[in-house]
GROMACS .gro file of C-alpha atoms in nm:
model
  491
    1MET     CA    1   0.477   0.803   2.137
    2VAL     CA    2   0.681   0.565   1.920
    3ARG     CA    3   0.823   0.763   1.630
    4THR     CA    4   0.851   0.555   1.292
    5SER     CA    5   0.979   0.645   0.941
    6TRP     CA    6   0.749   0.638   0.665
    7ARG     CA    7   1.013   0.656   0.411
    8TRP     CA    8   1.022   0.265   0.306
    9GLY     CA    9   1.323   0.213   0.095
   10THR     CA   10   1.448  -0.134  -0.002
   11ALA     CA   11   1.559  -0.223   0.362
   12GLY     CA   12   1.218  -0.103   0.503
   13MET     CA   13   1.031  -0.298   0.277
   14GLY     CA   14   1.252  -0.597   0.368
   15GLY     CA   15   1.184  -0.555   0.720
   16LEU     CA   16   0.803  -0.531   0.691
   17ALA     CA   17   0.811  -0.861   0.459
   18LEU     CA   18   1.029  -1.026   0.746
   19GLY     CA   19   0.773  -0.900   1.021
   20TYR     CA   20   0.472  -1.041   0.787
   21PHE     CA   21   0.651  -1.356   0.754
   22LEU     CA   22   0.721  -1.406   1.149
   23PHE     CA   23   0.335  -1.335   1.217
   24TYR     CA   24   0.202  -1.542   0.931
   25ALA     CA   25   0.382  -1.880   0.990
   26PRO     CA   26   0.234  -1.933   1.325
   27TYR     CA   27  -0.076  -1.779   1.242
   28SER     CA   28  -0.163  -1.999   0.952
   29ALA     CA   29  -0.029  -2.329   1.144
   30LEU     CA   30  -0.246  -2.279   1.440
   31ALA     CA   31  -0.556  -2.203   1.237
   32LYS     CA   32  -0.488  -2.530   1.049
   33VAL     CA   33  -0.418  -2.769   1.357
   34LEU     CA   34  -0.707  -2.601   1.567
   35SER     CA   35  -0.977  -2.667   1.287
   36GLN     CA   36  -0.849  -3.023   1.249
   37GLY     CA   37  -0.854  -3.101   1.620
   38ARG     CA   38  -0.478  -3.179   1.632
   39LEU     CA   39  -0.417  -2.920   1.910
   40PRO     CA   40  -0.347  -3.086   2.256
   41GLY     CA   41  -0.655  -3.059   2.473
   42VAL     CA   42  -0.886  -2.981   2.196
   43ARG     CA   43  -1.125  -3.259   2.139
   44GLY     CA   44  -1.205  -3.329   1.764
   45PRO     CA   45  -1.213  -3.076   1.452
   46VAL     CA   46  -1.348  -2.735   1.542
   47PRO     CA   47  -1.558  -2.591   1.235
   48GLY     CA   48  -1.398  -2.285   1.080
   49LEU     CA   49  -1.719  -2.084   1.124
   50GLU     CA   50  -1.716  -2.168   1.490
   51ILE     CA   51  -1.374  -2.013   1.532
   52LEU     CA   52  -1.421  -1.702   1.369
   53PRO     CA   53  -1.625  -1.476   1.626
   54ILE     CA   54  -1.356  -1.537   1.881
   55THR     CA   55  -1.066  -1.492   1.633
   56ALA     CA   56  -1.223  -1.176   1.526
   57LEU     CA   57  -1.233  -1.033   1.883
   58GLY     CA   58  -0.893  -1.136   1.908
   59THR     CA   59  -0.776  -0.915   1.618
   60VAL     CA   60  -0.989  -0.613   1.752
   61VAL     CA   61  -0.779  -0.660   2.091
   62GLY     CA   62  -0.451  -0.696   1.887
   63VAL     CA   63  -0.503  -0.398   1.675
   64GLY     CA   64  -0.591  -0.203   1.967
   65LEU     CA   65  -0.297  -0.284   2.168
   66PHE     CA   66  -0.075  -0.218   1.864
   67LEU     CA   67  -0.229   0.124   1.798
   68GLY     CA   68  -0.243   0.229   2.152
   69LEU     CA   69   0.112   0.117   2.272
   70SER     CA   70   0.272   0.256   1.971
   71GLY     CA   71   0.070   0.584   1.963
   72TRP     CA   72  -0.004   0.575   1.606
   73TRP     CA   73  -0.391   0.628   1.678
   74ARG     CA   74  -0.314   0.975   1.717
   75GLN     CA   75  -0.279   0.990   1.330
   76ALA     CA   76  -0.657   0.931   1.280
   77ARG     CA   77  -0.885   1.197   1.217
   78ARG     CA   78  -1.087   1.351   1.508
   79ARG     CA   79  -1.447   1.394   1.580
   80ARG     CA   80  -1.610   1.558   1.882
   81VAL     CA   81  -1.873   1.325   2.037
   82LEU     CA   82  -2.073   1.434   2.337
   83GLY     CA   83  -1.812   1.669   2.407
   84VAL     CA   84  -1.525   1.420   2.382
   85GLU     CA   85  -1.257   1.428   2.087
   86LEU     CA   86  -1.239   1.081   1.951
   87PRO     CA   87  -1.028   0.929   1.694
   88TRP     CA   88  -1.247   0.904   1.361
   89VAL     CA   89  -1.251   0.691   1.040
   90GLY     CA   90  -1.302   0.870   0.700
   91ARG     CA   91  -1.587   0.766   0.478
   92GLU     CA   92  -1.393   0.594   0.222
   93THR     CA   93  -1.142   0.442   0.453
   94PHE     CA   94  -1.457   0.302   0.626
   95ALA     CA   95  -1.547   0.150   0.307
   96ALA     CA   96  -1.205   0.013   0.259
   97ALA     CA   97  -1.214  -0.134   0.599
   98PHE     CA   98  -1.536  -0.324   0.509
   99TRP     CA   99  -1.346  -0.499   0.240
  100HIS     CA  100  -1.066  -0.554   0.446
  101ALA     CA  101  -1.284  -0.741   0.716
  102ILE     CA  102  -1.429  -0.955   0.424
  103ILE     CA  103  -1.026  -1.047   0.371
  104ILE     CA  104  -0.977  -1.112   0.729
  105GLY     CA  105  -1.279  -1.324   0.774
  106THR     CA  106  -1.210  -1.548   0.465
  107THR     CA  107  -0.827  -1.573   0.507
  108THR     CA  108  -0.899  -1.746   0.851
  109LEU     CA  109  -1.187  -1.956   0.732
  110ASN     CA  110  -0.996  -2.075   0.419
  111TYR     CA  111  -0.740  -2.248   0.630
  112THR     CA  112  -0.987  -2.453   0.829
  113PHE     CA  113  -1.138  -2.635   0.523
  114ALA     CA  114  -1.065  -3.008   0.503
  115GLY     CA  115  -0.897  -3.163   0.232
  116VAL     CA  116  -0.670  -2.874   0.150
  117SER     CA  117  -0.306  -2.799   0.275
  118ILE     CA  118  -0.201  -2.460   0.409
  119LEU     CA  119   0.039  -2.414   0.105
  120PHE     CA  120  -0.225  -2.519  -0.155
  121VAL     CA  121  -0.482  -2.264   0.003
  122LEU     CA  122  -0.192  -1.991   0.012
  123LEU     CA  123  -0.134  -2.055  -0.342
  124LEU     CA  124  -0.476  -2.014  -0.452
  125MET     CA  125  -0.525  -1.700  -0.260
  126ARG     CA  126  -0.186  -1.545  -0.343
  127GLY     CA  127  -0.210  -1.644  -0.725
  128GLY     CA  128  -0.559  -1.461  -0.741
  129VAL     CA  129  -0.430  -1.137  -0.593
  130LEU     CA  130  -0.111  -1.145  -0.794
  131ILE     CA  131  -0.291  -1.149  -1.112
  132LEU     CA  132  -0.513  -0.861  -0.973
  133SER     CA  133  -0.214  -0.639  -0.920
  134PRO     CA  134  -0.121  -0.530  -1.257
  135VAL     CA  135  -0.490  -0.508  -1.351
  136VAL     CA  136  -0.561  -0.255  -1.069
  137ASP     CA  137  -0.224  -0.068  -1.174
  138LYS     CA  138  -0.316  -0.044  -1.532
  139ALA     CA  139  -0.678   0.035  -1.452
  140ARG     CA  140  -0.546   0.337  -1.249
  141GLY     CA  141  -0.290   0.445  -1.514
  142ARG     CA  142   0.010   0.352  -1.291
  143GLU     CA  143   0.338   0.281  -1.450
  144VAL     CA  144   0.466  -0.073  -1.370
  145ARG     CA  145   0.861  -0.110  -1.346
  146ARG     CA  146   1.073  -0.383  -1.506
  147THR     CA  147   1.146  -0.557  -1.178
  148SER     CA  148   0.785  -0.560  -1.080
  149TRP     CA  149   0.699  -0.746  -1.393
  150ILE     CA  150   0.967  -0.992  -1.360
  151ALA     CA  151   0.892  -1.075  -0.993
  152LEU     CA  152   0.522  -1.077  -1.075
  153ALA     CA  153   0.612  -1.360  -1.345
  154LEU     CA  154   0.821  -1.553  -1.094
  155SER     CA  155   0.557  -1.543  -0.848
  156LEU     CA  156   0.295  -1.667  -1.087
  157ALA     CA  157   0.540  -1.936  -1.219
  158ALA     CA  158   0.561  -2.046  -0.850
  159VAL     CA  159   0.184  -2.085  -0.829
  160ALA     CA  160   0.171  -2.262  -1.140
  161VAL     CA  161   0.427  -2.524  -1.027
  162ALA     CA  162   0.286  -2.568  -0.692
  163LEU     CA  163  -0.051  -2.633  -0.846
  164ALA     CA  164   0.106  -2.937  -1.049
  165ASP     CA  165  -0.025  -3.169  -0.770
  166VAL     CA  166  -0.368  -3.020  -0.767
  167ASP     CA  167  -0.512  -3.372  -0.770
  168HIS     CA  168  -0.390  -3.421  -0.411
  169TYR     CA  169  -0.676  -3.199  -0.289
  170ASP     CA  170  -1.044  -3.155  -0.279
  171LEU     CA  171  -1.165  -2.799  -0.312
  172SER     CA  172  -1.524  -2.794  -0.184
  173LEU     CA  173  -1.795  -2.545  -0.311
  174ALA     CA  174  -1.780  -2.374   0.016
  175ALA     CA  175  -1.393  -2.334  -0.001
  176ALA     CA  176  -1.439  -2.194  -0.354
  177LEU     CA  177  -1.702  -1.906  -0.240
  178SER     CA  178  -1.470  -1.825   0.038
  179LEU     CA  179  -1.159  -1.775  -0.195
  180THR     CA  180  -1.400  -1.586  -0.425
  181ALA     CA  181  -1.494  -1.368  -0.150
  182TYR     CA  182  -1.165  -1.301  -0.050
  183LEU     CA  183  -1.039  -1.202  -0.395
  184GLY     CA  184  -1.344  -0.966  -0.422
  185GLY     CA  185  -1.222  -0.826  -0.093
  186TYR     CA  186  -0.906  -0.728  -0.234
  187VAL     CA  187  -1.076  -0.564  -0.559
  188GLY     CA  188  -1.263  -0.341  -0.352
  189ARG     CA  189  -0.982  -0.272  -0.089
  190PHE     CA  190  -0.729  -0.163  -0.337
  191SER     CA  191  -0.955   0.044  -0.572
  192ILE     CA  192  -1.013   0.270  -0.236
  193MET     CA  193  -0.654   0.237  -0.128
  194GLU     CA  194  -0.524   0.376  -0.465
  195ARG     CA  195  -0.727   0.683  -0.439
  196GLN     CA  196  -0.688   0.754  -0.040
  197ALA     CA  197  -0.325   0.661   0.003
  198LYS     CA  198  -0.021   0.527  -0.173
  199SER     CA  199   0.088   0.874  -0.215
  200GLY     CA  200   0.418   1.077  -0.165
  201ASP     CA  201   0.274   1.252   0.143
  202PRO     CA  202   0.364   1.041   0.448
  203GLU     CA  203   0.079   1.202   0.655
  204VAL     CA  204  -0.175   1.074   0.402
  205ASN     CA  205  -0.055   0.705   0.392
  206ARG     CA  206  -0.014   0.716   0.792
  207ARG     CA  207  -0.347   0.832   0.856
  208TYR     CA  208  -0.516   0.577   0.596
  209PHE     CA  209  -0.339   0.302   0.756
  210VAL     CA  210  -0.441   0.380   1.112
  211GLU     CA  211  -0.799   0.441   1.021
  212GLU     CA  212  -0.835   0.127   0.813
  213GLN     CA  213  -0.690  -0.103   1.100
  214MET     CA  214  -0.922   0.080   1.339
  215ALA     CA  215  -1.223  -0.001   1.170
  216SER     CA  216  -1.162  -0.358   0.997
  217SER     CA  217  -1.193  -0.591   1.280
  218PRO     CA  218  -1.497  -0.406   1.418
  219TRP     CA  219  -1.652  -0.450   1.085
  220LEU     CA  220  -1.578  -0.814   1.079
  221VAL     CA  221  -1.733  -0.869   1.440
  222VAL     CA  222  -2.044  -0.654   1.304
  223LEU     CA  223  -2.079  -0.877   0.970
  224LEU     CA  224  -2.017  -1.227   1.166
  225ALA     CA  225  -2.296  -1.103   1.434
  226ALA     CA  226  -2.538  -1.018   1.129
  227ALA     CA  227  -2.459  -1.340   0.941
  228ALA     CA  228  -2.525  -1.536   1.286
  229LEU     CA  229  -2.895  -1.419   1.264
  230LEU     CA  230  -2.960  -1.534   0.926
  231PRO     CA  231  -3.188  -1.867   0.898
  232VAL     CA  232  -2.950  -2.086   0.742
  233ASP     CA  233  -2.751  -2.381   0.841
  234ALA     CA  234  -2.408  -2.228   0.857
  235ALA     CA  235  -2.535  -1.958   1.112
  236HIS     CA  236  -2.585  -2.207   1.366
  237GLU     CA  237  -2.180  -2.279   1.374
  238LEU     CA  238  -2.159  -1.875   1.402
  239ARG     CA  239  -2.400  -1.870   1.697
  240ARG     CA  240  -2.213  -2.143   1.869
  241GLY     CA  241  -1.899  -1.946   1.819
  242PHE     CA  242  -2.058  -1.634   1.985
  243VAL     CA  243  -2.212  -1.822   2.272
  244SER     CA  244  -2.076  -2.150   2.396
  245PHE     CA  245  -1.748  -2.171   2.210
  246ALA     CA  246  -1.583  -1.922   2.448
  247ALA     CA  247  -1.617  -2.185   2.715
  248THR     CA  248  -1.426  -2.444   2.556
  249PRO     CA  249  -1.045  -2.502   2.576
  250ALA     CA  250  -1.048  -2.423   2.190
  251ALA     CA  251  -1.154  -2.057   2.267
  252LEU     CA  252  -0.785  -1.934   2.382
  253PRO     CA  253  -0.602  -2.065   2.078
  254ALA     CA  254  -0.867  -1.913   1.865
  255PHE     CA  255  -0.820  -1.574   2.045
  256PHE     CA  256  -0.448  -1.612   1.986
  257ILE     CA  257  -0.505  -1.686   1.623
  258GLY     CA  258  -0.693  -1.324   1.609
  259LEU     CA  259  -0.389  -1.151   1.787
  260LEU     CA  260  -0.153  -1.304   1.527
  261TYR     CA  261  -0.375  -1.173   1.239
  262ALA     CA  262  -0.362  -0.820   1.375
  263GLY     CA  263   0.036  -0.828   1.354
  264LEU     CA  264   0.038  -0.961   1.003
  265SER     CA  265  -0.212  -0.728   0.894
  266ALA     CA  266  -0.017  -0.439   1.030
  267PHE     CA  267   0.297  -0.557   0.855
  268GLY     CA  268   0.099  -0.658   0.535
  269SER     CA  269  -0.106  -0.327   0.507
  270LEU     CA  270   0.220  -0.118   0.544
  271ILE     CA  271   0.367  -0.295   0.248
  272TYR     CA  272   0.050  -0.233   0.036
  273VAL     CA  273   0.037   0.137   0.131
  274ASP     CA  274   0.377   0.203   0.004
  275ARG     CA  275   0.356   0.446  -0.305
  276ARG     CA  276   0.507   0.195  -0.536
  277GLU     CA  277   0.280   0.018  -0.776
  278TYR     CA  278   0.079  -0.287  -0.660
  279THR     CA  279   0.274  -0.507  -0.904
  280HIS     CA  280   0.584  -0.432  -0.682
  281CYS     CA  281   0.397  -0.437  -0.339
  282VAL     CA  282   0.183  -0.747  -0.377
  283PRO     CA  283   0.454  -0.989  -0.499
  284LEU     CA  284   0.670  -0.876  -0.171
  285ASN     CA  285   0.366  -0.950   0.032
  286ARG     CA  286   0.269  -1.266  -0.135
  287CYS     CA  287   0.623  -1.401  -0.141
  288ALA     CA  288   0.652  -1.342   0.240
  289SER     CA  289   0.308  -1.554   0.309
  290LEU     CA  290   0.414  -1.833   0.087
  291LEU     CA  291   0.748  -1.876   0.239
  292ALA     CA  292   0.565  -1.868   0.588
  293GLY     CA  293   0.330  -2.117   0.438
  294VAL     CA  294   0.620  -2.341   0.364
  295ALA     CA  295   0.768  -2.297   0.724
  296ALA     CA  296   0.416  -2.353   0.890
  297SER     CA  297   0.386  -2.673   0.682
  298TYR     CA  298   0.722  -2.809   0.786
  299ALA     CA  299   0.642  -2.721   1.143
  300LEU     CA  300   0.292  -2.913   1.126
  301THR     CA  301   0.480  -3.228   0.969
  302PHE     CA  302   0.705  -3.250   1.264
  303LEU     CA  303   0.467  -3.133   1.544
  304ALA     CA  304   0.134  -3.277   1.422
  305GLY     CA  305   0.197  -3.533   1.163
  306LEU     CA  306   0.051  -3.364   0.885
  307PRO     CA  307   0.190  -3.452   0.527
  308PRO     CA  308   0.490  -3.245   0.436
  309PRO     CA  309   0.503  -2.987   0.125
  310SER     CA  310   0.523  -3.174  -0.213
  311LEU     CA  311   0.827  -3.131  -0.431
  312PRO     CA  312   0.636  -2.898  -0.677
  313GLN     CA  313   0.538  -2.689  -0.376
  314LEU     CA  314   0.892  -2.685  -0.262
  315ALA     CA  315   1.018  -2.568  -0.614
  316ALA     CA  316   0.756  -2.311  -0.587
  317GLY     CA  317   0.931  -2.178  -0.287
  318GLY     CA  318   1.247  -2.177  -0.457
  319LEU     CA  319   1.093  -1.918  -0.723
  320VAL     CA  320   0.946  -1.725  -0.468
  321VAL     CA  321   1.308  -1.665  -0.337
  322VAL     CA  322   1.422  -1.545  -0.677
  323ALA     CA  323   1.121  -1.318  -0.681
  324LEU     CA  324   1.217  -1.165  -0.351
  325VAL     CA  325   1.577  -1.134  -0.461
  326VAL     CA  326   1.443  -0.919  -0.789
  327LEU     CA  327   1.215  -0.729  -0.569
  328SER     CA  328   1.520  -0.617  -0.363
  329LEU     CA  329   1.708  -0.464  -0.623
  330PRO     CA  330   1.717  -0.104  -0.593
  331SER     CA  331   1.471   0.126  -0.775
  332PRO     CA  332   1.574   0.324  -1.090
  333ALA     CA  333   1.791   0.614  -1.006
  334PRO     CA  334   1.703   0.956  -1.101
  335GLU     CA  335   1.903   0.928  -1.416
  336SER     CA  336   1.652   0.693  -1.547
  337VAL     CA  337   1.399   0.985  -1.564
  338GLY     CA  338   1.605   1.195  -1.782
  339MET     CA  339   1.875   1.336  -1.544
  340GLU     CA  340   2.248   1.357  -1.633
  341PRO     CA  341   2.509   1.230  -1.385
  342GLY     CA  342   2.635   1.525  -1.213
  343ALA     CA  343   2.400   1.755  -1.327
  344ARG     CA  344   2.249   2.049  -1.109
  345LEU     CA  345   1.883   1.968  -1.079
  346PHE     CA  346   1.627   2.224  -1.038
  347LEU     CA  347   1.296   2.035  -0.890
  348PHE     CA  348   0.918   2.158  -0.912
  349VAL     CA  349   0.682   1.985  -0.673
  350CYS     CA  350   0.307   1.962  -0.652
  351SER     CA  351   0.037   1.705  -0.579
  352GLY     CA  352  -0.060   1.512  -0.888
  353ASN     CA  353   0.234   1.635  -1.132
  354THR     CA  354  -0.017   1.685  -1.410
  355CYS     CA  355  -0.075   2.099  -1.384
  356ARG     CA  356   0.134   2.320  -1.169
  357SER     CA  357   0.468   2.134  -1.167
  358PRO     CA  358   0.488   2.036  -1.519
  359MET     CA  359   0.400   2.377  -1.649
  360ALA     CA  360   0.684   2.511  -1.428
  361GLU     CA  361   0.932   2.252  -1.539
  362ALA     CA  362   0.833   2.312  -1.919
  363ILE     CA  363   0.864   2.699  -1.853
  364ALA     CA  364   1.191   2.652  -1.681
  365ARG     CA  365   1.334   2.436  -1.952
  366ALA     CA  366   1.214   2.674  -2.253
  367GLU     CA  367   1.406   2.975  -2.049
  368LEU     CA  368   1.726   2.789  -2.031
  369THR     CA  369   1.708   2.665  -2.371
  370ALA     CA  370   1.642   3.008  -2.500
  371ARG     CA  371   1.948   3.161  -2.286
  372PHE     CA  372   2.195   2.868  -2.313
  373GLY     CA  373   2.089   2.637  -2.618
  374GLN     CA  374   2.069   2.271  -2.598
  375ARG     CA  375   2.343   2.202  -2.291
  376PRO     CA  376   2.201   2.451  -2.007
  377PRO     CA  377   2.398   2.444  -1.666
  378LEU     CA  378   2.087   2.341  -1.507
  379GLN     CA  379   1.840   2.062  -1.550
  380VAL     CA  380   1.479   2.078  -1.448
  381LEU     CA  381   1.231   1.819  -1.357
  382SER     CA  382   0.896   1.809  -1.175
  383ALA     CA  383   0.723   1.556  -0.948
  384GLY     CA  384   0.414   1.494  -0.734
  385LEU     CA  385   0.333   1.392  -0.402
  386SER     CA  386   0.034   1.190  -0.491
  387VAL     CA  387   0.081   1.050  -0.819
  388ARG     CA  388  -0.085   0.846  -1.098
  389ASP     CA  389   0.226   0.717  -1.253
  390GLY     CA  390   0.291   0.796  -1.604
  391ALA     CA  391  -0.031   1.039  -1.606
  392PRO     CA  392  -0.011   1.309  -1.902
  393MET     CA  393  -0.017   1.665  -1.823
  394THR     CA  394  -0.372   1.795  -1.845
  395SER     CA  395  -0.502   1.928  -2.182
  396GLU     CA  396  -0.575   2.285  -2.031
  397ALA     CA  397  -0.230   2.305  -1.887
  398ALA     CA  398  -0.061   2.228  -2.234
  399VAL     CA  399  -0.301   2.499  -2.389
  400ALA     CA  400  -0.207   2.739  -2.130
  401LEU     CA  401   0.161   2.698  -2.211
  402ARG     CA  402   0.141   2.729  -2.563
  403ALA     CA  403  -0.065   3.030  -2.522
  404LEU     CA  404   0.286   3.155  -2.372
  405GLY     CA  405   0.482   3.038  -2.647
  406VAL     CA  406   0.599   2.723  -2.441
  407GLU     CA  407   0.609   2.376  -2.574
  408PRO     CA  408   0.455   2.132  -2.337
  409GLY     CA  409   0.659   1.847  -2.452
  410ARG     CA  410   0.559   1.461  -2.379
  411HIS     CA  411   0.522   1.497  -2.007
  412ARG     CA  412   0.435   1.180  -1.796
  413ALA     CA  413   0.385   1.215  -1.394
  414ARG     CA  414   0.636   1.076  -1.172
  415PRO     CA  415   0.627   1.049  -0.786
  416LEU     CA  416   0.858   1.239  -0.574
  417THR     CA  417   1.111   1.031  -0.408
  418PRO     CA  418   1.368   1.085  -0.129
  419GLU     CA  419   1.625   1.031  -0.416
  420LEU     CA  420   1.529   1.307  -0.627
  421VAL     CA  421   1.489   1.551  -0.324
  422ARG     CA  422   1.827   1.459  -0.211
  423CYS     CA  423   1.980   1.504  -0.568
  424ALA     CA  424   1.811   1.832  -0.630
  425GLU     CA  425   2.001   2.161  -0.574
  426ALA     CA  426   1.682   2.345  -0.521
  427VAL     CA  427   1.332   2.212  -0.475
  428TYR     CA  428   1.049   2.454  -0.534
  429CYS     CA  429   0.691   2.365  -0.401
  430MET     CA  430   0.332   2.513  -0.489
  431THR     CA  431   0.216   2.534  -0.149
  432VAL     CA  432   0.324   2.523   0.228
  433SER     CA  433   0.175   2.194   0.292
  434GLN     CA  434   0.368   2.033   0.000
  435ARG     CA  435   0.699   2.184   0.160
  436GLU     CA  436   0.603   2.021   0.469
  437ALA     CA  437   0.543   1.681   0.322
  438VAL     CA  438   0.887   1.708   0.124
  439LEU     CA  439   1.039   1.775   0.454
  440ARG     CA  440   0.867   1.501   0.613
  441MET     CA  441   1.009   1.271   0.349
  442LEU     CA  442   1.373   1.419   0.373
  443PRO     CA  443   1.415   1.659   0.686
  444GLU     CA  444   1.754   1.746   0.590
  445ALA     CA  445   1.628   1.935   0.270
  446ALA     CA  446   1.508   2.201   0.475
  447ALA     CA  447   1.739   2.478   0.369
  448LYS     CA  448   1.683   2.424  -0.013
  449THR     CA  449   1.319   2.346  -0.024
  450VAL     CA  450   1.088   2.651  -0.050
  451CYS     CA  451   0.765   2.765  -0.202
  452VAL     CA  452   0.809   2.882  -0.562
  453ASP     CA  453   0.617   3.191  -0.432
  454PRO     CA  454   0.729   3.312  -0.107
  455GLU     CA  455   0.456   3.540  -0.069
  456GLY     CA  456   0.180   3.309  -0.138
  457GLU     CA  457   0.053   2.974  -0.274
  458ILE     CA  458  -0.016   2.858  -0.613
  459PRO     CA  459  -0.371   2.695  -0.615
  460ASP     CA  460  -0.439   2.387  -0.800
  461PRO     CA  461  -0.607   2.479  -1.129
  462ILE     CA  462  -0.745   2.120  -1.167
  463GLY     CA  463  -1.124   2.111  -1.300
  464SER     CA  464  -1.116   2.503  -1.347
  465ALA     CA  465  -1.174   2.685  -1.671
  466LEU     CA  466  -0.900   2.759  -1.915
  467ALA     CA  467  -0.860   3.101  -1.808
  468VAL     CA  468  -0.768   2.990  -1.453
  469TYR     CA  469  -0.493   2.770  -1.619
  470GLU     CA  470  -0.359   3.046  -1.825
  471SER     CA  471  -0.343   3.270  -1.528
  472CYS     CA  472  -0.157   3.024  -1.337
  473ALA     CA  473   0.103   2.970  -1.620
  474SER     CA  474   0.146   3.349  -1.646
  475ARG     CA  475   0.219   3.349  -1.276
  476LEU     CA  476   0.427   3.061  -1.276
  477GLN     CA  477   0.630   3.199  -1.578
  478THR     CA  478   0.709   3.526  -1.381
  479LEU     CA  479   0.806   3.330  -1.067
  480VAL     CA  480   1.031   3.048  -1.234
  481ARG     CA  481   1.217   3.348  -1.427
  482ARG     CA  482   1.293   3.493  -1.099
  483ARG     CA  483   1.400   3.170  -0.926
  484LEU     CA  484   1.624   3.081  -1.241
  485ALA     CA  485   1.786   3.452  -1.227
  486GLU     CA  486   1.842   3.399  -0.846
  487ARG     CA  487   1.989   3.059  -0.902
  488LEU     CA  488   2.208   3.141  -1.192
  489ALA     CA  489   2.338   3.473  -1.014
  490GLU     CA  490   2.459   3.242  -0.728
  491ALA     CA  491   2.637   3.011  -0.961
   0.00000   0.00000   0.00000
């Protein structure tokens, strides 16, 4: 089995963007020349709907090869069927894969419409998703970083500049409908991905990625087959794609388009499941594809005689490069969330960072302030493994703290990062599984990462009655006092 780190830092995300670029450039170029009949050995233009069935089968094969050869298929859930244990897809991930299938099909289709260039279609698709990214983040309560806003603004400016020569293109009704379906697919996919992945737990992200990849392209084949049975004119092209197209010279390049999509889908999806906000991940993904579009456009100019990118489109490419530089800037250091340089850090960890860990943080801060005043020898922070950035502490947790005489403060949830774990002198988790998640994130932290209660776990009180919160807070107060005493005695 190939072992892969899921702790994507700046270099990791940059590598994913490079992989996405390397697959996207030949994918988009091949889709364009095949549909226009510019490929040697292919007679005349090939309708986009006719290409899709073989392309979808190519993606099924490509994803299967990737998951099989890498061994990542083992990360999926299991279900026993007729006595055989098989990889399985969770219900919500299956729904996300439906929306991803819409994206896969319409992406390829969008490149086959006459009257529009690769870069123009890319700009329309990428611009729409760029606008969606902060909307989804804000709807889910995620905090958007300054560098993400800057990169988003630059990316949108790139789209606006490139659209300056919109009069050169003819966007048909069919193309507009396909673009609308493409954007709708992203709304559905991002909404589910936000709930099921993008967490600090690598196991959760890994499982979601694998299951979505497993189900997306089979979903697309099923949807195309169902559409081919409809009594409409467009269904004739789909039926030819399933039947007679396989015997034509265009079938092999169409299949190869699907293989290329499997590669770019893997890299693109790994960018999206990164725990950072969509307003960071989407510009990185979109910028890589825009640069791939520029490269593909020039390749087709030299190889197939198609018009080169216009000056506005090249200027847009320059803005994209600047956006990529902004996104490569390092994330804020722990000091930006209230940690003083050189301080001894005491870190509490739970899942959502709205109940248990912030209660422990508030209790520890109150204990230290009572003993040492405003300049204690330890600083305390809390973080979560699956966080809605900026979410407040639950009202029940705040009430439970005040019942103990502890002021909850103005807490805002923050995701656990390798940097926070690395800086901490001690990391206290609420459950064994959370400790294991921390160690998957940073294995070298094993010696300092323990459960706050070595004799049992602290259950999550979320959704419970106030009395459960009060009991949890009281237990945490006893445990935190014990941990502080141990740590201060060692100093």
